[in-house]
Coordinates of C-alpha atoms in Angstrom, one line a residue:
M216 CA 57.9 124.7 142.8
S217 CA 59.9 124.0 145.7
L218 CA 63.6 122.8 146.1
F219 CA 61.9 119.4 147.5
S220 CA 60.1 118.5 144.6
L221 CA 62.7 119.0 142.4
Q222 CA 65.0 116.9 144.0
P223 CA 64.1 113.6 142.2
W224 CA 64.3 115.3 138.9
F225 CA 68.2 116.4 140.1
L226 CA 68.8 112.4 141.5
V227 CA 67.5 110.9 138.0
L228 CA 69.5 113.7 136.2
L229 CA 72.7 112.7 138.2
S230 CA 72.1 108.9 137.5
M231 CA 72.1 109.3 134.0
I232 CA 75.3 112.1 133.8
L233 CA 76.9 109.1 136.1
C234 CA 75.8 106.4 133.6
V235 CA 77.3 108.2 130.6
F236 CA 80.6 109.0 132.9
H237 CA 80.4 105.2 133.6
V238 CA 80.2 103.9 129.7
I239 CA 83.0 106.3 128.6
S240 CA 85.0 104.6 131.5
C241 CA 84.5 101.7 130.6
E242 CA 84.9 101.8 127.2
F243 CA 88.7 104.0 127.8
Q244 CA 89.4 101.1 129.9
R245 CA 88.8 98.8 127.1
V246 CA 90.6 100.9 124.3
S247 CA 93.6 101.4 126.8
K248 CA 94.7 97.8 127.5
F249 CA 95.9 97.4 123.6
S250 CA 99.0 99.4 123.0
G251 CA 98.9 103.1 121.6
P252 CA 99.3 106.7 122.7
P253 CA 97.9 108.2 125.8
T254 CA 94.5 108.3 125.6
F255 CA 91.7 110.4 127.3
P256 CA 88.0 109.8 127.4
I257 CA 85.6 111.7 124.8
I258 CA 88.9 112.9 123.0
G259 CA 91.3 110.0 122.4
C260 CA 94.4 110.5 121.5
L261 CA 93.8 113.9 119.4
I262 CA 96.5 115.4 121.7
S263 CA 99.3 113.4 121.1
F264 CA 98.4 113.2 117.6
Y265 CA 98.1 116.1 116.9
K266 CA 101.7 117.0 118.2
N267 CA 103.1 114.2 116.1
R268 CA 101.2 114.8 113.0
H269 CA 104.6 116.2 111.2
R270 CA 106.1 113.1 111.9
L271 CA 103.6 110.0 112.1
L272 CA 105.8 107.4 110.3
D273 CA 108.5 108.2 113.5
W274 CA 105.8 108.1 115.8
Y275 CA 104.2 105.3 114.9
T276 CA 107.5 103.0 114.8
E277 CA 108.4 104.0 118.5
L278 CA 105.1 102.6 119.6
L279 CA 104.9 99.6 117.9
A280 CA 108.2 98.7 118.8
K281 CA 107.5 99.2 122.5
S282 CA 103.8 97.1 121.4
A283 CA 104.2 93.0 122.6
T284 CA 102.0 92.0 119.7
N285 CA 104.2 94.4 117.2
T286 CA 100.0 96.2 117.2
I287 CA 98.9 99.9 118.3
V288 CA 95.0 101.4 118.3
V289 CA 94.4 104.8 117.7
N290 CA 91.6 106.1 118.7
R291 CA 90.9 109.8 118.6
I292 CA 88.0 112.5 118.3
G293 CA 86.8 113.3 114.5
A294 CA 88.0 110.6 113.1
R295 CA 88.1 106.6 112.3
R296 CA 89.4 104.7 115.0
T297 CA 92.5 103.3 113.3
V298 CA 94.6 100.1 114.3
V299 CA 97.8 100.1 113.0
T300 CA 100.1 97.2 113.1
A301 CA 103.5 95.4 112.1
N302 CA 102.7 92.1 112.8
P303 CA 103.3 89.3 109.9
E304 CA 100.1 87.1 110.9
N305 CA 97.8 90.3 111.0
V306 CA 98.9 91.3 107.6
E307 CA 99.0 87.8 106.0
Y308 CA 95.6 87.6 107.8
M309 CA 94.5 90.8 106.2
L310 CA 95.6 90.2 102.5
K311 CA 95.1 86.8 102.0
T312 CA 92.7 84.7 104.9
N313 CA 90.0 87.4 105.3
F314 CA 90.7 89.4 102.4
N315 CA 87.8 90.3 101.7
N316 CA 86.6 92.0 104.0
F317 CA 89.4 94.6 103.8
P318 CA 89.2 96.5 100.5
K319 CA 90.6 100.0 100.1
G320 CA 87.1 101.6 101.0
K321 CA 85.2 104.4 101.2
P322 CA 87.4 106.1 103.3
F323 CA 91.1 105.9 101.4
T324 CA 89.2 106.5 98.3
E325 CA 87.5 109.5 99.7
I326 CA 90.7 111.5 100.5
L327 CA 92.6 110.1 96.9
G328 CA 89.6 110.8 94.5
D329 CA 90.5 114.2 93.6
F330 CA 93.9 113.0 92.3
L331 CA 93.6 109.4 91.2
G332 CA 90.3 109.0 90.3
Y333 CA 89.8 105.6 89.3
G334 CA 93.1 104.7 89.6
I335 CA 94.2 101.1 90.5
F336 CA 95.8 102.3 93.6
N337 CA 92.1 103.6 94.5
V338 CA 89.6 101.6 93.2
D339 CA 88.5 98.1 94.6
G340 CA 86.7 95.2 93.4
E341 CA 86.1 94.1 89.7
L342 CA 88.0 97.8 88.4
W343 CA 91.0 97.5 90.4
R344 CA 90.9 93.3 89.1
T345 CA 90.4 94.8 85.1
Q346 CA 93.5 97.3 86.1
R347 CA 95.6 94.6 87.4
K348 CA 95.3 92.4 85.0
L349 CA 95.8 94.6 82.3
A350 CA 98.6 96.6 83.7
S351 CA 100.5 92.9 84.3
H352 CA 99.5 92.0 80.8
E353 CA 101.0 95.2 79.8
F354 CA 104.1 95.2 81.5
T355 CA 105.0 92.0 80.9
A356 CA 104.9 91.7 77.4
N357 CA 108.8 91.4 75.6
S358 CA 108.4 94.4 73.6
M359 CA 107.7 96.9 77.3
R360 CA 110.5 95.0 78.5
E361 CA 112.6 96.2 76.4
F362 CA 111.2 99.6 76.1
V363 CA 111.8 100.2 79.7
M364 CA 115.3 98.9 79.3
S365 CA 116.2 101.2 76.1
T366 CA 114.7 104.1 78.0
M367 CA 116.4 103.3 81.2
K368 CA 119.4 103.6 79.5
D369 CA 118.7 106.5 77.4
E370 CA 117.9 108.5 80.4
V371 CA 121.4 107.1 82.9
E372 CA 124.0 107.3 79.1
N373 CA 122.7 110.5 78.2
R374 CA 121.6 112.3 80.8
L375 CA 122.5 111.2 84.5
L376 CA 126.0 110.7 83.5
P377 CA 126.7 113.7 81.7
V378 CA 125.2 115.5 84.9
L379 CA 127.3 113.6 87.3
E380 CA 130.5 114.4 85.0
S381 CA 130.0 118.0 84.9
L382 CA 129.7 118.0 88.8
A383 CA 132.9 115.9 89.0
K384 CA 135.2 118.3 87.0
T385 CA 133.4 121.3 89.2
S386 CA 133.5 119.3 92.6
Q387 CA 129.7 120.4 93.3
V388 CA 127.7 119.3 95.9
V389 CA 124.4 118.3 94.8
D390 CA 120.8 116.9 96.7
L391 CA 121.2 113.4 95.6
Q392 CA 117.4 112.8 96.3
E393 CA 116.1 115.7 94.3
L394 CA 118.3 114.3 90.9
L395 CA 117.5 110.9 91.8
R396 CA 113.2 112.3 91.6
R397 CA 113.9 114.4 88.5
L398 CA 115.4 110.8 86.5
A399 CA 112.6 108.8 88.1
F400 CA 109.8 111.3 86.9
N401 CA 111.5 110.9 83.2
M402 CA 111.8 107.8 83.3
I403 CA 107.7 106.8 84.4
C404 CA 107.1 110.4 81.9
K405 CA 108.5 108.4 79.1
V406 CA 107.3 104.7 79.7
S407 CA 103.9 105.9 80.6
L408 CA 103.3 108.5 78.5
G409 CA 105.8 108.3 75.8
M410 CA 107.6 111.2 76.3
N411 CA 110.4 113.2 78.6
R412 CA 109.2 116.0 81.6
C413 CA 112.0 117.4 83.7
C414 CA 115.6 118.4 83.2
L415 CA 118.2 116.5 85.2
D416 CA 120.7 119.4 85.7
P417 CA 120.0 120.6 89.6
S418 CA 120.3 124.5 89.0
S419 CA 117.3 123.9 86.2
S420 CA 113.6 124.2 87.9
V421 CA 111.5 121.4 87.9
S422 CA 109.0 121.2 85.5
P423 CA 105.3 122.3 86.0
L424 CA 103.9 119.1 86.0
A425 CA 106.7 117.8 88.6
K426 CA 105.4 120.8 90.6
A427 CA 101.7 119.8 90.2
F428 CA 102.3 116.1 91.0
D429 CA 104.1 117.4 94.3
M430 CA 101.5 119.7 95.2
A431 CA 98.8 117.6 94.8
S432 CA 100.5 114.6 96.3
E433 CA 101.1 116.5 99.0
I434 CA 97.6 117.8 99.9
S435 CA 96.3 114.6 99.4
A436 CA 98.6 113.0 101.8
G437 CA 98.2 115.8 104.5
R438 CA 94.4 115.0 103.7
G439 CA 94.9 111.5 105.3
A440 CA 97.1 113.2 108.5
A441 CA 94.6 115.5 109.6
P442 CA 93.6 115.6 113.1
L443 CA 90.6 116.5 112.0
F444 CA 88.9 115.2 108.4
L445 CA 86.3 117.7 108.6
V446 CA 88.3 120.4 108.4
W447 CA 89.3 119.4 104.8
K448 CA 86.1 118.4 103.8
V449 CA 85.0 122.1 104.8
K450 CA 87.9 123.5 102.9
K451 CA 86.8 121.5 99.6
W452 CA 83.3 122.8 100.0
L453 CA 84.2 126.2 100.1
G454 CA 87.3 126.3 98.0
I455 CA 89.7 127.6 100.1
G456 CA 93.3 127.3 101.1
S457 CA 95.1 124.2 100.4
E458 CA 92.0 122.7 99.1
R459 CA 91.7 125.5 96.3
R460 CA 95.5 124.5 95.3
L461 CA 94.7 121.1 95.3
K462 CA 91.7 121.9 92.9
D463 CA 94.4 123.5 90.8
A464 CA 97.0 121.1 90.7
V465 CA 94.9 117.8 89.8
D466 CA 93.5 120.6 86.9
A467 CA 96.9 121.3 85.7
V468 CA 98.0 117.5 85.3
H469 CA 94.4 116.4 83.5
E470 CA 94.9 118.7 81.6
Y471 CA 98.3 117.7 80.9
V472 CA 97.5 114.1 80.5
E473 CA 93.9 114.2 78.5
E474 CA 96.4 116.7 75.8
I475 CA 98.7 113.7 75.3
M476 CA 96.1 111.3 74.9
H477 CA 94.5 113.6 72.4
D478 CA 97.4 113.7 70.2
K479 CA 98.3 109.6 70.1
K480 CA 94.4 109.4 69.6
K481 CA 94.9 111.4 66.3
A482 CA 98.4 110.0 66.0
I483 CA 97.4 106.6 66.2
I484 CA 93.9 107.5 63.7
E485 CA 96.1 108.9 60.9
K486 CA 99.1 106.3 61.4
G487 CA 96.9 103.0 62.3
E488 CA 96.9 101.0 64.8
K489 CA 100.1 99.2 63.8
N490 CA 102.1 102.3 64.1
Y491 CA 101.3 102.8 67.7
G492 CA 104.1 103.8 70.7
Q493 CA 105.7 101.9 73.0
D494 CA 104.7 103.6 75.8
L495 CA 102.0 102.1 77.9
L496 CA 99.5 105.3 76.9
S497 CA 99.2 104.0 73.8
R498 CA 99.0 100.4 74.6
L499 CA 96.2 101.1 77.0
M500 CA 94.0 103.2 74.1
L501 CA 94.1 100.5 71.8
S502 CA 92.7 98.1 74.5
G503 CA 89.5 99.6 74.1
E504 CA 89.1 101.1 77.6
E505 CA 87.6 104.2 78.7
E506 CA 89.3 107.6 78.7
Q507 CA 88.6 109.0 82.2
V508 CA 90.0 105.1 83.7
I509 CA 93.0 105.0 81.3
R510 CA 93.6 109.0 82.4
D511 CA 93.7 108.4 85.9
M512 CA 95.6 104.9 85.7
M513 CA 98.4 107.2 83.9
I514 CA 98.5 109.5 86.5
S515 CA 98.6 106.7 89.3
L516 CA 101.2 105.1 88.1
I517 CA 103.3 107.7 87.4
M518 CA 102.8 109.2 90.9
A519 CA 103.9 105.7 92.7
G520 CA 106.8 105.1 90.4
R521 CA 108.8 107.9 90.5
D522 CA 107.9 108.9 94.4
T523 CA 108.9 104.7 95.3
T524 CA 111.8 104.5 92.7
S525 CA 113.6 108.0 93.2
A526 CA 112.9 107.0 97.6
A527 CA 114.6 103.7 97.2
M528 CA 117.5 104.6 95.0
T529 CA 118.5 107.2 97.6
W530 CA 118.4 104.9 100.5
F531 CA 120.3 102.7 98.3
F532 CA 123.1 104.7 97.6
W533 CA 123.3 106.1 101.5
L534 CA 123.3 102.6 102.7
I535 CA 126.2 101.7 100.0
S536 CA 128.2 105.0 101.0
R537 CA 128.1 103.8 104.5
H538 CA 129.6 99.7 103.7
P539 CA 132.4 100.7 101.1
E540 CA 133.2 96.7 101.4
I541 CA 130.1 96.3 99.2
E542 CA 130.7 98.9 97.3
Q543 CA 133.4 97.5 96.1
E544 CA 131.9 94.3 95.4
L545 CA 129.2 96.1 93.6
V546 CA 131.6 97.4 91.0
M547 CA 133.0 94.5 90.9
E548 CA 130.1 92.9 89.5
T549 CA 128.8 95.4 87.6
N550 CA 132.3 95.5 85.7
F551 CA 131.9 92.1 85.1
M552 CA 128.7 92.9 83.4
N553 CA 130.5 95.7 80.6
E554 CA 131.6 92.9 78.8
K555 CA 127.8 91.6 78.0
V556 CA 125.1 92.9 76.4
L557 CA 123.1 94.4 79.4
D558 CA 119.3 93.3 78.5
Y559 CA 116.5 92.7 80.8
E560 CA 117.7 89.1 81.3
S561 CA 121.1 90.4 82.0
L562 CA 120.0 92.3 84.7
K563 CA 119.0 88.6 86.3
E564 CA 122.6 88.2 86.7
L565 CA 123.4 90.9 89.1
K566 CA 122.3 88.7 91.7
L567 CA 124.9 91.2 94.3
L568 CA 123.2 94.5 93.3
K569 CA 119.4 92.5 93.6
A570 CA 120.2 91.3 97.4
C571 CA 121.5 95.0 98.4
L572 CA 118.1 96.8 96.5
C573 CA 116.1 94.2 98.8
E574 CA 117.9 94.8 102.2
S575 CA 117.4 98.3 101.8
M576 CA 113.8 98.5 101.0
R577 CA 113.3 96.0 104.1
L578 CA 115.1 98.8 105.9
Y579 CA 113.7 101.8 104.6
P580 CA 110.4 100.4 102.8
P581 CA 109.4 103.1 99.8
V582 CA 106.5 102.5 101.1
A583 CA 105.8 102.2 104.7
W584 CA 102.2 101.7 105.1
D585 CA 98.8 100.5 103.7
S586 CA 95.2 101.1 105.3
K587 CA 92.4 98.8 104.0
H588 CA 88.9 99.3 105.7
A589 CA 86.9 96.6 107.6
I590 CA 83.7 95.8 105.9
T591 CA 82.6 93.7 109.4
N592 CA 83.9 93.3 112.9
D593 CA 86.6 91.0 113.1
I594 CA 89.2 89.8 115.3
L595 CA 92.9 89.9 113.7
P596 CA 95.4 86.4 115.0
D597 CA 96.9 88.9 117.5
G598 CA 93.5 89.1 119.4
T599 CA 92.9 93.0 118.3
P600 CA 89.3 93.3 118.0
V601 CA 88.8 95.6 114.4
Q602 CA 84.9 97.4 114.1
A603 CA 83.5 97.6 111.1
G604 CA 84.7 100.9 109.0
D605 CA 87.6 101.0 111.3
R606 CA 90.5 101.5 109.1
V607 CA 93.6 99.3 109.5
T608 CA 97.2 100.4 108.9
R609 CA 99.9 97.3 107.7
F610 CA 103.2 99.0 108.7
E611 CA 106.2 98.0 107.7
I612 CA 108.7 97.1 110.9
R613 CA 110.6 93.8 111.0
P614 CA 112.0 91.8 114.1
V615 CA 116.0 90.6 114.3
R616 CA 114.8 88.0 117.1
S617 CA 111.9 87.7 118.7
D618 CA 112.7 90.1 122.0
Q619 CA 114.5 92.6 120.3
P620 CA 112.9 94.7 117.5
V621 CA 114.0 96.7 115.0
F622 CA 114.4 100.3 115.6
V623 CA 115.0 103.1 112.9
P624 CA 115.2 106.2 115.0
L625 CA 114.0 109.5 113.0
L626 CA 113.3 107.1 110.4
T627 CA 111.8 110.0 108.1
A628 CA 114.2 113.2 110.0
H629 CA 116.6 111.4 107.9
M630 CA 116.1 112.6 104.3
A631 CA 113.8 115.5 105.6
G632 CA 116.7 118.1 103.9
G633 CA 117.6 115.3 100.9
L634 CA 120.6 114.2 100.9
K635 CA 124.3 116.1 100.2
V636 CA 126.7 114.4 98.5
L637 CA 130.0 115.2 96.3
V638 CA 130.2 113.9 93.0
R639 CA 133.9 112.9 91.8
Q640 CA 135.5 110.6 89.0
R641 CA 136.4 106.9 90.4
D642 CA 139.6 106.0 91.2
K643 CA 141.1 103.9 87.6
L644 CA 142.1 101.1 90.1
R645 CA 138.6 100.6 91.7

């Protein structure tokens, strides 16, 4: 066959290639008109994402601060198209106006499914509503509030303060972040499961259960931040690397919680329902829910309660240490409360403390972002198109004025190495 006879086919092939590149180019231009990271045909922003995979919080903050609408589009090969927004109108649209179109979605629940299972933070629809109603009812009960208060008081007076006093006597430097993580873990375990599982002494090792929680949380979060989601799925299928460690950690957590559930069930049968414990697990076991759902719900509450509480307290103390005048006012307010009985209702009188905690969490949110997945095509209030299956992430960034957004540099790096503090006795005059 001569070259001349091949020429028509060559032209057809060349035309097809040019058409493909034209479509890719148009798609690239369409995506690029929205703010976001440097994006290229086919691979998208994979290069930038990979470079910033260990500092996604900082990276998203930088990109959002430069966006006129506080919304960016992150599109990379090997992952779902992601819309990241800190626009209040977009957030209200997803959480209220068109709530039903933005559930957590299967991609989200798949990432955390091995660890959280059917827990309240990993389900949608009726199962979510049922667990939310159940947890809300239990936590608002007066007996539960009293149990929470007595637990906190016992942990602080009989565990935390003795540790701080011993550190003050020897002028030791302690990682306050780690200390508060242990404190939060103890409190949430006592309230949820009815028992303590962590020693506050910084010289002692972390409990096996806490280590298993850390391992499972870290690897599960790593799934969501992986440049190519297929990698962790292959590792899980082969049972190797981080996925193997995740399985071992989840098995350890499940075994521990199920053992506690077995002991409580036995105690309830032997002592009768009227003699059940005050902890949340005992209450839920009497509610008639399936044991697997209760187990997963406990794991979700422990994970969320420990990490968010310790993060909020760490940032709070860090901010107070930088504002001594506010510290003095807080000391005066709490000294005034020493003359009263400390109970749940009396906490409402600590108005300055509440204001400081709210401001601390405004500047440094314990949960910096949350993701949903669109069911159908949609358009956010700021004009950003959302395609069915897109991941839409709500991000926390608050503007002081419309032309001057708050930018917190190195948001996570501040706490990357913990918060080292020197513990000492307070001057009596203060």
